[in-house]
XYZ file of C-alpha atoms in Angstrom:
350
model
C -9.139 13.878 -6.105
C -10.509 14.549 -9.365
C -14.625 14.981 -9.066
C -15.280 13.068 -12.557
C -13.795 10.597 -10.102
C -16.440 10.798 -7.765
C -19.130 7.403 -8.863
C -16.388 5.100 -9.249
C -15.166 5.983 -5.708
C -18.297 5.564 -4.448
C -19.049 2.279 -5.965
C -15.695 1.862 -4.562
C -17.024 2.328 -1.192
C -20.828 0.919 -1.529
C -18.157 -2.527 -2.628
C -15.944 -1.849 0.589
C -18.973 -2.279 2.900
C -20.629 -5.380 1.402
C -16.999 -7.018 1.746
C -17.341 -6.209 5.814
C -20.346 -4.922 7.494
C -19.590 -3.172 10.616
C -21.232 -6.865 12.017
C -21.908 -10.177 10.922
C -24.309 -11.119 9.227
C -25.635 -15.260 8.172
C -24.953 -14.377 4.632
C -21.122 -12.840 4.843
C -20.366 -15.056 7.549
C -21.719 -18.211 5.561
C -19.862 -16.519 3.055
C -16.918 -16.433 4.916
C -16.845 -19.162 6.991
C -18.543 -21.708 5.568
C -21.083 -23.475 7.494
C -19.856 -22.881 11.647
C -20.464 -24.836 14.622
C -24.392 -22.778 16.445
C -22.138 -22.074 20.181
C -20.399 -19.486 17.559
C -22.495 -15.923 17.948
C -22.093 -12.763 15.786
C -20.563 -10.402 18.748
C -17.450 -13.376 18.138
C -16.336 -12.180 15.426
C -15.911 -8.219 16.692
C -11.824 -8.655 16.593
C -11.818 -9.894 13.306
C -14.053 -6.491 11.640
C -13.309 -4.429 13.733
C -9.921 -3.509 13.757
C -10.163 -3.627 10.515
C -13.261 -1.910 9.698
C -12.088 1.354 11.671
C -8.796 1.849 9.510
C -11.489 0.988 6.570
C -14.045 3.589 8.087
C -10.679 6.361 9.234
C -10.590 7.143 5.255
C -7.633 6.838 2.641
C -7.588 7.686 -1.112
C -9.251 5.103 -1.998
C -6.431 5.034 -5.227
C -5.465 2.062 -6.188
C -9.020 0.225 -6.236
C -9.488 3.449 -8.386
C -6.719 2.107 -10.500
C -8.186 -1.295 -10.474
C -11.603 0.418 -12.150
C -9.410 2.678 -14.692
C -7.206 -0.564 -15.725
C -10.103 -2.189 -15.662
C -12.220 0.037 -18.155
C -8.722 0.799 -20.419
C -8.412 -3.639 -21.085
C -12.105 -3.260 -21.940
C -11.559 -1.042 -24.864
C -8.777 -2.606 -26.127
C -9.822 -6.066 -26.019
C -13.700 -5.397 -26.296
C -13.046 -9.800 -23.875
C -14.042 -8.703 -20.819
C -14.026 -11.660 -18.569
C -16.347 -9.276 -16.335
C -19.270 -6.918 -16.630
C -18.547 -2.765 -15.787
C -20.391 -3.658 -12.668
C -19.090 -7.394 -11.184
C -15.369 -5.298 -11.042
C -15.875 -3.956 -8.301
C -16.730 -7.134 -6.359
C -13.219 -7.183 -6.628
C -12.203 -3.457 -4.793
C -11.412 -5.794 -1.907
C -8.115 -8.265 -3.399
C -6.788 -4.696 -3.229
C -8.582 -2.412 -0.524
C -7.903 -5.008 2.222
C -4.330 -5.893 1.346
C -3.518 -2.802 1.644
C -5.318 -2.670 5.051
C -3.934 -5.717 6.696
C -0.527 -4.392 5.637
C -0.721 -0.721 7.237
C -1.775 -2.828 10.401
C 1.564 -5.396 10.856
C 3.520 -2.519 9.668
C 2.259 -0.480 11.964
C 3.620 -3.676 14.560
C 6.736 -4.166 13.306
C 7.904 -0.482 13.050
C 5.666 0.262 17.031
C 4.513 2.697 15.111
C 1.606 5.098 17.662
C -0.589 6.221 14.931
C -2.236 5.581 11.830
C -4.121 9.003 9.427
C -4.030 11.066 12.735
C -5.399 8.209 15.122
C -3.869 5.878 17.502
C -2.911 2.560 15.481
C -4.584 -0.699 15.799
C -2.489 -2.470 17.987
C -2.283 0.350 20.502
C -6.740 0.750 20.604
C -7.009 -3.388 20.514
C -4.020 -5.147 21.819
C -1.145 -6.167 19.279
C -2.012 -9.887 19.512
C -6.243 -8.907 17.800
C -4.746 -6.252 15.593
C -1.874 -9.430 14.544
C -5.188 -12.310 13.627
C -7.619 -9.389 12.608
C -5.048 -8.464 9.639
C -3.613 -11.647 8.930
C -7.028 -12.554 8.392
C -8.020 -10.004 6.065
C -4.810 -11.311 3.884
C -7.785 -14.756 3.653
C -11.169 -13.003 3.554
C -9.859 -9.998 0.262
C -10.032 -13.088 -2.496
C -13.505 -14.173 -0.482
C -14.929 -12.185 -3.211
C -13.180 -14.898 -6.278
C -15.725 -16.704 -5.617
C -18.550 -14.933 -5.661
C -18.437 -14.288 -9.452
C -19.900 -15.344 -12.258
C -16.390 -17.030 -14.836
C -15.151 -20.340 -14.737
C -12.562 -22.399 -12.265
C -9.653 -21.259 -14.232
C -10.041 -17.207 -14.563
C -10.627 -17.740 -11.137
C -7.511 -19.335 -10.922
C -6.387 -16.878 -12.400
C -7.054 -13.996 -10.436
C -6.211 -16.320 -7.185
C -2.548 -16.958 -8.623
C -1.939 -13.314 -9.364
C -3.794 -11.829 -6.160
C -1.450 -15.421 -3.610
C 2.348 -14.078 -6.417
C 1.600 -10.289 -5.475
C 0.933 -10.550 -2.099
C 4.729 -12.807 -1.412
C 6.178 -11.049 -3.270
C 5.156 -7.873 -0.803
C 6.032 -9.653 1.621
C 9.461 -10.338 0.880
C 9.792 -6.305 0.396
C 8.565 -5.812 3.957
C 11.451 -8.912 5.332
C 14.116 -6.800 3.804
C 13.130 -3.575 5.219
C 12.413 -4.747 8.555
C 16.305 -6.164 7.959
C 17.547 -2.914 7.804
C 15.637 -0.848 10.400
C 16.618 -3.216 12.730
C 20.359 -3.269 12.128
C 21.074 0.064 12.511
C 24.892 0.348 11.157
C 23.557 -1.875 7.847
C 22.497 0.417 4.585
C 21.129 -1.378 1.499
C 22.499 -0.076 -1.497
C 20.598 2.054 -3.474
C 18.873 -0.754 -6.140
C 18.616 -3.215 -2.842
C 16.348 -0.217 -1.577
C 13.845 0.651 -5.354
C 13.856 -3.986 -5.400
C 13.196 -3.277 -1.503
C 10.407 -0.740 -1.952
C 9.595 -2.282 -6.056
C 8.042 -5.501 -3.779
C 6.272 -3.602 -0.595
C 4.852 -0.754 -1.706
C 4.644 -0.927 -6.052
C 3.132 -4.544 -5.431
C -0.062 -3.111 -3.722
C 0.144 -0.757 -7.449
C 1.081 -3.961 -9.493
C -2.263 -5.832 -7.975
C -4.668 -3.110 -7.992
C -3.408 -2.535 -12.599
C -2.995 -6.610 -12.768
C -5.915 -7.460 -12.045
C -8.119 -4.641 -13.562
C -6.665 -6.070 -16.537
C -6.861 -9.642 -16.353
C -10.855 -8.931 -15.501
C -9.956 -5.720 -18.808
C -9.659 -9.561 -21.262
C -5.632 -8.507 -20.961
C -2.768 -11.596 -21.245
C -1.042 -12.249 -17.950
C 1.745 -11.278 -19.961
C 0.268 -7.997 -20.827
C -1.227 -7.295 -17.712
C 1.986 -8.424 -15.903
C 4.502 -5.073 -18.258
C 0.814 -3.309 -16.424
C 1.725 -4.002 -13.311
C 4.934 -3.555 -14.219
C 4.782 0.699 -15.133
C 2.309 0.765 -11.615
C 4.515 -0.496 -9.127
C 7.485 1.497 -10.888
C 4.785 4.844 -10.466
C 4.179 3.156 -6.591
C 8.089 3.508 -5.936
C 8.057 7.511 -6.746
C 4.983 7.927 -4.123
C 7.336 6.070 -1.804
C 10.018 8.145 -2.547
C 7.984 11.085 -1.936
C 6.404 10.271 1.343
C 9.992 9.283 2.399
C 10.241 13.870 1.562
C 7.090 14.320 2.886
C 8.499 12.111 6.569
C 12.285 14.085 6.646
C 10.780 17.701 6.062
C 7.277 18.690 7.087
C 6.106 15.888 8.175
C 2.868 13.013 6.948
C -0.446 13.522 7.597
C -1.637 11.421 10.999
C 2.773 11.544 11.819
C 5.043 13.147 13.512
C 8.205 14.744 11.291
C 11.024 12.499 11.577
C 9.407 9.499 12.335
C 10.658 7.090 10.343
C 14.335 8.358 11.904
C 12.726 6.521 14.789
C 11.883 4.130 13.440
C 15.827 3.002 11.619
C 13.854 4.260 8.274
C 16.688 2.997 5.145
C 14.958 5.420 3.449
C 16.333 6.785 -0.241
C 17.637 10.547 1.206
C 19.275 8.552 3.861
C 21.075 6.518 1.161
C 22.151 9.143 -1.246
C 23.440 10.675 1.515
C 25.938 7.700 2.355
C 26.827 7.327 -0.989
C 27.734 11.291 -1.129
C 28.858 12.246 2.433
C 30.118 8.181 3.768
C 31.513 10.265 6.583
C 28.154 10.878 8.112
C 27.714 7.270 8.154
C 28.358 6.582 12.083
C 26.593 9.601 12.795
C 22.894 9.080 11.020
C 23.213 5.919 12.288
C 24.586 7.169 16.177
C 20.778 9.694 15.886
C 19.008 6.382 14.743
C 19.185 4.262 17.719
C 18.990 7.879 19.134
C 16.124 8.178 18.025
C 15.202 4.633 19.385
C 15.349 4.316 22.861
C 14.172 8.397 23.198
C 10.926 8.470 20.617
C 9.356 11.083 18.313
C 11.312 13.843 20.930
C 14.554 12.788 20.859
C 16.929 15.807 20.004
C 18.521 13.178 17.609
C 15.654 13.163 15.213
C 16.433 16.693 14.075
C 20.331 16.425 14.700
C 19.827 13.740 12.048
C 17.584 15.421 9.445
C 20.247 18.465 10.029
C 23.136 15.692 7.984
C 20.144 14.623 5.749
C 19.376 18.708 4.749
C 23.437 18.990 3.822
C 23.707 17.761 0.870
C 20.561 17.951 -0.249
C 19.602 14.772 -1.477
C 16.216 15.161 0.101
C 15.694 17.728 -2.252
C 17.154 14.694 -4.593
C 15.125 11.984 -3.702
C 12.175 14.000 -4.391
C 13.395 15.409 -7.978
C 14.093 11.286 -8.468
C 10.597 9.851 -7.171
C 8.431 13.173 -9.332
C 10.970 11.707 -12.565
C 9.441 8.093 -11.651
C 5.598 9.305 -11.230
C 5.913 11.278 -14.423
C 7.636 8.929 -16.851
C 5.727 5.771 -15.940
C 2.512 7.384 -16.300
C 3.253 8.276 -19.713
C 4.128 4.515 -20.066
C -0.394 4.635 -19.199
C -2.767 4.806 -21.902
C -5.115 5.802 -20.700
C -5.569 9.880 -19.987
C -7.165 9.106 -17.297
C -4.522 7.290 -15.876
C -2.426 9.922 -15.899
C -4.914 12.246 -14.776
C -5.443 10.353 -11.125
C -1.640 10.478 -10.692
C -0.278 13.863 -11.304
C -3.747 14.831 -9.219
C -1.686 12.921 -6.731
C 1.565 14.456 -6.023
C 1.438 17.230 -3.817
C 1.464 20.710 -5.472
C 5.405 21.475 -3.903
C 6.386 18.964 -5.558
C 5.435 19.653 -9.010
C 7.667 22.064 -11.388
C 7.815 23.654 -14.659
């Protein structure tokens, strides 16, 4: 990440620490839960805090809250009528990063994934019941930060409505993805895949851009446009992740685990479009990989099939195009720099 963002990222980490402390403290618990029976002890919060806190502490680029801050600064320069001050905007960091954290925990459970950021997934460490409950709670904990803002009830309502709409869209995208990976023989159209990713992955980027834009003084219509650009960039990065999964393997995971999970990623869909005769073979590989795990020979068999038509490279080109073209639509050089700096060097060609 570009060193010019260091100060912003430090403030983001500080905000996350304050919004989700390692141990329940009186003020934090009261802000979140209100008055509770005296029999509730600090230790009773452990199964809510730890699964989320441990995942947050494992790191992550924090590019979504960074995008929120940069969009706030862009909007503030354009409108000169920011809703929040420069200090207050950081208090909204949980709206973006908590949702991302919760979605990762649920995603790992739904995909049957064992690893996250190189460590055992939350449901492996804490149990599926605890992981589901903790992640679900974090969706509701995230907007508590809105209550702390010194703004009108109308402005708070706008933040709440923006947050909850994007959250509903995220779950729609996940529902589409689950349907496809639970049915090995069902392959969506490319347009369906892009719609799914725009909701599942792109909405987190959209949420960051829209919250930042509204806080900086943009109208809802202007913020929606900004969010749409960010969502398209999010699609591009998901496609790049799809490609990395089938080549070098994503960080903290093993090459081809999308095959095990039955993911109908863009390289798969593009290949089926060009070579429909391979559809049954790919479906069979996914079935065998799901039954046998990541070490199954079916994983490499499937990747070899996908390499035949060059669709892995073609998908990468589409992802990079989406990132570059939509980054150019951002009206701030620092936002363009952020996104281009996030693209792995191997994908950048002159």
